Amino acid sequence: MHKKINKILLTLIASIVFILTFSLTCGAKSNEEIKSFKTLEKGVLTVGTNATFPPFEFKDKDEDQEIKGFDVDLINKIAKKLNLKVNIVDMPFEGLLPALGNKIDLVIAGLTKTEEREKIVDFTKPYFYGKQSILTLKNVNIKQKEDLNNLTIATQIGTTANEFVKKLQEEELNNIKIKEYDEYDIMTQDLVRKRVDCVVLDDIVAKNQFNKHFPELNLTQGSVLNCPTENYCIALPKGNEKLLSSVDEILNDIINSKEYTELQEKYINIKLKSEENEETKSNNSIVNQFLTTLVEKERYKLYLKGITTTLVISVFAALLGFFLGIVLAVLKLTKNKNGKRSLIGKIANFYINIVRGTPILLQLLIMWLVVFKNFKNGVFVAIVAFGLNSAAYVAEIIRSGINSVGVGQKEAAESLGFGKFGVMFYIVLPQSIKNSIPSLCNEFISLIKETAIVGYVALNDLTRAAFSISAASYQTFMPLIIAALIYYIITKTISFILEKAMKRMN
Ligand code: ARG
């Protein structure tokens, strides 16, 4: 019987290893395919961007968060001439270049061509020129580089501004403090709240932010910093000469036509608010905040979508975690002939320890960026990551459940002619699962709350919805509180239902 269990377990492990290797090799293959114009054949160009960079790419708060901007129009024009449809994928800025060639075919993101970046991607000819500039509060004046010393400077993580300020801190002004952000909107809001002293960012975007927060802010041209002019280019995976030259050709045609001037008119030639001298008034009563957060532009729909994503991930991850957890628990308890923990038991134990001893965010990122590098479906990857994580916790719950089933029961069952295998699956496991139900319910509830980090892999869950609404409505309190409330209602309802069900069972 013992051998039989071992056989089953070995097969299980072998299949897991097989599935993992299979997905990895699949990935390698699709990488090759992209190089040989696979996406073009499918007729879809998957474009990566980071839609926090107005007017180049941003989510239109008036139109259901649709991604718009100079870059979006430009890439649509290019794709049209290549006879392709565009699929825009919004991701964290620092994730764009690593995703190039596996999750996305091309990056357009107000992206500056730099020597470092050129080592890993190919750039087209420039389609725009930018410079750095500085936003400060009205009372701070930057007249020369040295004025930055002792200030806390905000920059977007992974950008040229970020690199520039880091270099400045290392080489010249050691007392600069740097804060790194994911989004310009939050960065500028923190400036207005005096959490940082200034923001260094690309000039056109600075103008845009300045206009949003006028009249609190001061805009200083980056010339005081002696930053070089930056060339905005489109990035393509390295070594795809054919694609590069066709994109270059089309880009060139567009730049020399009136299409380009129209684009500039539409997005770039923005008047500064101070020039317009327009009054902005707003009514910020609680009721109004509530209406802006939920009702205006039907933003509640974003919450609804977010709730669905959160629940789908949680439920499927919980199921995966439950079954894998049972397997792990049984594995961990297997003994060898001397009555010591078997090799498989040790492996299971090792897995459980690693998973429980490392942050789930890192596990998720490893799944997204390494293991499932070539998978585009973030929901799937999140389910696997959370399922594998939850399994370790479920395993410990079930294991203590198994240990609490009395020896008497096991012996009684054995004397009734059940083999070891039978005892485990017909007698011990069902009872231990039953005893573990309260802890399993808690695990499920924790899982729901933990999924709040899936925004890192570009998923729009409930927490991300709150962020987007906050960015679109310039509110912070209401969008976040509402999301918290929704989480609370969901978890309370679920534990209520589970408790009721348990009473019934008893
Ligand atoms: N031009 C800068 C850079 O390449 C900033 C680009 C930021 N773009 C964005 N979509 N967030 O580093």
PDB file of N, CA and C and ligand atoms in Angstrom, residues 49-53 56-57 71 93 96 108-114 117 132 156-163 182 184 202 205 230-232, ligand 1:
ATOM      1  N   THR A  49       2.444  50.145 -23.314  1.00  0.00           N
ATOM      2  CA  THR A  49       2.662  51.524 -22.919  1.00  0.00           C
ATOM      3  C   THR A  49       2.406  51.662 -21.433  1.00  0.00           C
ATOM      4  N   ASN A  50       2.638  52.859 -20.920  1.00  0.00           N
ATOM      5  CA  ASN A  50       2.336  53.111 -19.514  1.00  0.00           C
ATOM      6  C   ASN A  50       1.501  54.382 -19.491  1.00  0.00           C
ATOM      7  N   ALA A  51       0.192  54.188 -19.355  1.00  0.00           N
ATOM      8  CA  ALA A  51      -0.738  55.291 -19.604  1.00  0.00           C
ATOM      9  C   ALA A  51      -0.832  56.280 -18.441  1.00  0.00           C
ATOM     10  N   THR A  52       0.332  56.769 -18.011  1.00  0.00           N
ATOM     11  CA  THR A  52       0.308  57.770 -16.944  1.00  0.00           C
ATOM     12  C   THR A  52       1.087  58.990 -17.413  1.00  0.00           C
ATOM     13  N   PHE A  53       1.172  59.183 -18.717  1.00  0.00           N
ATOM     14  CA  PHE A  53       2.110  60.159 -19.252  1.00  0.00           C
ATOM     15  C   PHE A  53       1.401  61.124 -20.209  1.00  0.00           C
ATOM     16  N   PHE A  56       1.022  62.155 -23.917  1.00  0.00           N
ATOM     17  CA  PHE A  56       1.467  61.086 -24.812  1.00  0.00           C
ATOM     18  C   PHE A  56       0.617  59.834 -24.653  1.00  0.00           C
ATOM     19  N   GLU A  57       0.356  59.455 -23.407  1.00  0.00           N
ATOM     20  CA  GLU A  57      -0.573  58.337 -23.170  1.00  0.00           C
ATOM     21  C   GLU A  57      -1.197  58.505 -21.801  1.00  0.00           C
ATOM     22  N   ASP A  71       0.930  59.344 -28.587  1.00  0.00           N
ATOM     23  CA  ASP A  71       1.539  58.067 -28.959  1.00  0.00           C
ATOM     24  C   ASP A  71       0.502  57.079 -29.489  1.00  0.00           C
ATOM     25  N   PHE A  93       5.800  51.282 -16.035  1.00  0.00           N
ATOM     26  CA  PHE A  93       6.820  51.760 -16.967  1.00  0.00           C
ATOM     27  C   PHE A  93       8.059  50.870 -16.958  1.00  0.00           C
ATOM     28  N   LEU A  96       8.062  47.631 -19.061  1.00  0.00           N
ATOM     29  CA  LEU A  96       7.835  47.643 -20.510  1.00  0.00           C
ATOM     30  C   LEU A  96       8.947  46.951 -21.298  1.00  0.00           C
ATOM     31  N   ILE A 108       5.611  51.988 -27.155  1.00  0.00           N
ATOM     32  CA  ILE A 108       5.569  53.419 -27.446  1.00  0.00           C
ATOM     33  C   ILE A 108       5.094  54.086 -26.167  1.00  0.00           C
ATOM     34  N   ALA A 109       5.938  54.895 -25.571  1.00  0.00           N
ATOM     35  CA  ALA A 109       5.612  55.389 -24.228  1.00  0.00           C
ATOM     36  C   ALA A 109       6.372  56.675 -23.908  1.00  0.00           C
ATOM     37  N   GLY A 110       6.492  57.554 -24.891  1.00  0.00           N
ATOM     38  CA  GLY A 110       7.306  58.752 -24.663  1.00  0.00           C
ATOM     39  C   GLY A 110       8.699  58.314 -24.238  1.00  0.00           C
ATOM     40  N   LEU A 111       9.122  57.203 -24.819  1.00  0.00           N
ATOM     41  CA  LEU A 111      10.330  56.518 -24.361  1.00  0.00           C
ATOM     42  C   LEU A 111      11.580  57.153 -24.975  1.00  0.00           C
ATOM     43  N   THR A 112      12.499  57.553 -24.118  1.00  0.00           N
ATOM     44  CA  THR A 112      13.735  58.170 -24.585  1.00  0.00           C
ATOM     45  C   THR A 112      14.737  57.102 -24.997  1.00  0.00           C
ATOM     46  N   LYS A 113      15.415  57.366 -26.124  1.00  0.00           N
ATOM     47  CA  LYS A 113      16.482  56.452 -26.547  1.00  0.00           C
ATOM     48  C   LYS A 113      17.711  56.729 -25.683  1.00  0.00           C
ATOM     49  N   THR A 114      18.198  55.709 -24.990  1.00  0.00           N
ATOM     50  CA  THR A 114      19.425  55.879 -24.210  1.00  0.00           C
ATOM     51  C   THR A 114      20.382  54.743 -24.539  1.00  0.00           C
ATOM     52  N   ARG A 117      19.473  51.445 -22.721  1.00  0.00           N
ATOM     53  CA  ARG A 117      18.309  50.764 -23.284  1.00  0.00           C
ATOM     54  C   ARG A 117      18.621  50.154 -24.647  1.00  0.00           C
ATOM     55  N   GLN A 132      13.977  67.609 -19.743  1.00  0.00           N
ATOM     56  CA  GLN A 132      13.470  67.496 -18.379  1.00  0.00           C
ATOM     57  C   GLN A 132      13.063  68.884 -17.880  1.00  0.00           C
ATOM     58  N   GLN A 156       9.479  59.345 -11.671  1.00  0.00           N
ATOM     59  CA  GLN A 156       8.860  58.059 -11.975  1.00  0.00           C
ATOM     60  C   GLN A 156       9.945  57.003 -12.092  1.00  0.00           C
ATOM     61  N   ILE A 157       9.686  55.858 -11.483  1.00  0.00           N
ATOM     62  CA  ILE A 157      10.678  54.792 -11.429  1.00  0.00           C
ATOM     63  C   ILE A 157      11.051  54.336 -12.850  1.00  0.00           C
ATOM     64  N   GLY A 158      12.341  54.155 -13.064  1.00  0.00           N
ATOM     65  CA  GLY A 158      12.811  53.641 -14.348  1.00  0.00           C
ATOM     66  C   GLY A 158      12.948  54.665 -15.463  1.00  0.00           C
ATOM     67  N   THR A 159      12.582  55.925 -15.216  1.00  0.00           N
ATOM     68  CA  THR A 159      12.646  56.911 -16.303  1.00  0.00           C
ATOM     69  C   THR A 159      14.007  57.589 -16.351  1.00  0.00           C
ATOM     70  N   THR A 160      14.206  58.346 -17.429  1.00  0.00           N
ATOM     71  CA  THR A 160      15.464  59.087 -17.568  1.00  0.00           C
ATOM     72  C   THR A 160      15.589  60.140 -16.461  1.00  0.00           C
ATOM     73  N   ALA A 161      14.447  60.710 -16.052  1.00  0.00           N
ATOM     74  CA  ALA A 161      14.491  61.692 -14.960  1.00  0.00           C
ATOM     75  C   ALA A 161      15.048  61.023 -13.708  1.00  0.00           C
ATOM     76  N   ASN A 162      14.570  59.809 -13.464  1.00  0.00           N
ATOM     77  CA  ASN A 162      14.990  59.025 -12.314  1.00  0.00           C
ATOM     78  C   ASN A 162      16.490  58.770 -12.351  1.00  0.00           C
ATOM     79  N   GLU A 163      16.974  58.355 -13.527  1.00  0.00           N
ATOM     80  CA  GLU A 163      18.411  58.108 -13.671  1.00  0.00           C
ATOM     81  C   GLU A 163      19.216  59.384 -13.510  1.00  0.00           C
ATOM     82  N   ASP A 182       5.187  55.330  -9.189  1.00  0.00           N
ATOM     83  CA  ASP A 182       4.711  54.653 -10.384  1.00  0.00           C
ATOM     84  C   ASP A 182       3.962  55.599 -11.305  1.00  0.00           C
ATOM     85  N   TYR A 184       2.575  59.678 -12.398  1.00  0.00           N
ATOM     86  CA  TYR A 184       2.762  61.123 -12.313  1.00  0.00           C
ATOM     87  C   TYR A 184       1.688  61.800 -11.487  1.00  0.00           C
ATOM     88  N   ASP A 202       9.514  64.959 -17.746  1.00  0.00           N
ATOM     89  CA  ASP A 202       9.623  65.463 -19.120  1.00  0.00           C
ATOM     90  C   ASP A 202       8.772  66.724 -19.285  1.00  0.00           C
ATOM     91  N   VAL A 205       4.963  66.806 -20.291  1.00  0.00           N
ATOM     92  CA  VAL A 205       4.133  66.211 -19.245  1.00  0.00           C
ATOM     93  C   VAL A 205       4.073  67.164 -18.041  1.00  0.00           C
ATOM     94  N   GLU A 230      16.177  64.934 -25.182  1.00  0.00           N
ATOM     95  CA  GLU A 230      15.891  63.493 -25.254  1.00  0.00           C
ATOM     96  C   GLU A 230      15.118  63.171 -26.523  1.00  0.00           C
ATOM     97  N   ASN A 231      15.475  62.068 -27.165  1.00  0.00           N
ATOM     98  CA  ASN A 231      14.776  61.625 -28.374  1.00  0.00           C
ATOM     99  C   ASN A 231      13.737  60.575 -28.007  1.00  0.00           C
ATOM    100  N   TYR A 232      12.488  60.852 -28.280  1.00  0.00           N
ATOM    101  CA  TYR A 232      11.456  59.842 -28.051  1.00  0.00           C
ATOM    102  C   TYR A 232      11.405  58.920 -29.263  1.00  0.00           C
TER     103      TYR A 232
HETATM  104  N1  ARG B   1      11.042  59.968 -21.450  1.00  0.00           N
HETATM  105  C1  ARG B   1      11.215  59.376 -20.182  1.00  0.00           C
HETATM  106  C2  ARG B   1      11.958  58.072 -20.296  1.00  0.00           C
HETATM  107  O1  ARG B   1      12.040  57.516 -21.331  1.00  0.00           O
HETATM  108  C3  ARG B   1       9.928  59.154 -19.441  1.00  0.00           C
HETATM  109  C4  ARG B   1       8.949  58.286 -20.145  1.00  0.00           C
HETATM  110  C5  ARG B   1       7.789  57.926 -19.267  1.00  0.00           C
HETATM  111  N2  ARG B   1       6.747  57.362 -20.045  1.00  0.00           N
HETATM  112  C6  ARG B   1       5.610  56.873 -19.583  1.00  0.00           C
HETATM  113  N3  ARG B   1       4.715  56.432 -20.447  1.00  0.00           N
HETATM  114  N4  ARG B   1       5.354  56.823 -18.305  1.00  0.00           N
HETATM  115  O2  ARG B   1      12.466  57.555 -19.342  1.00  0.00           O
END
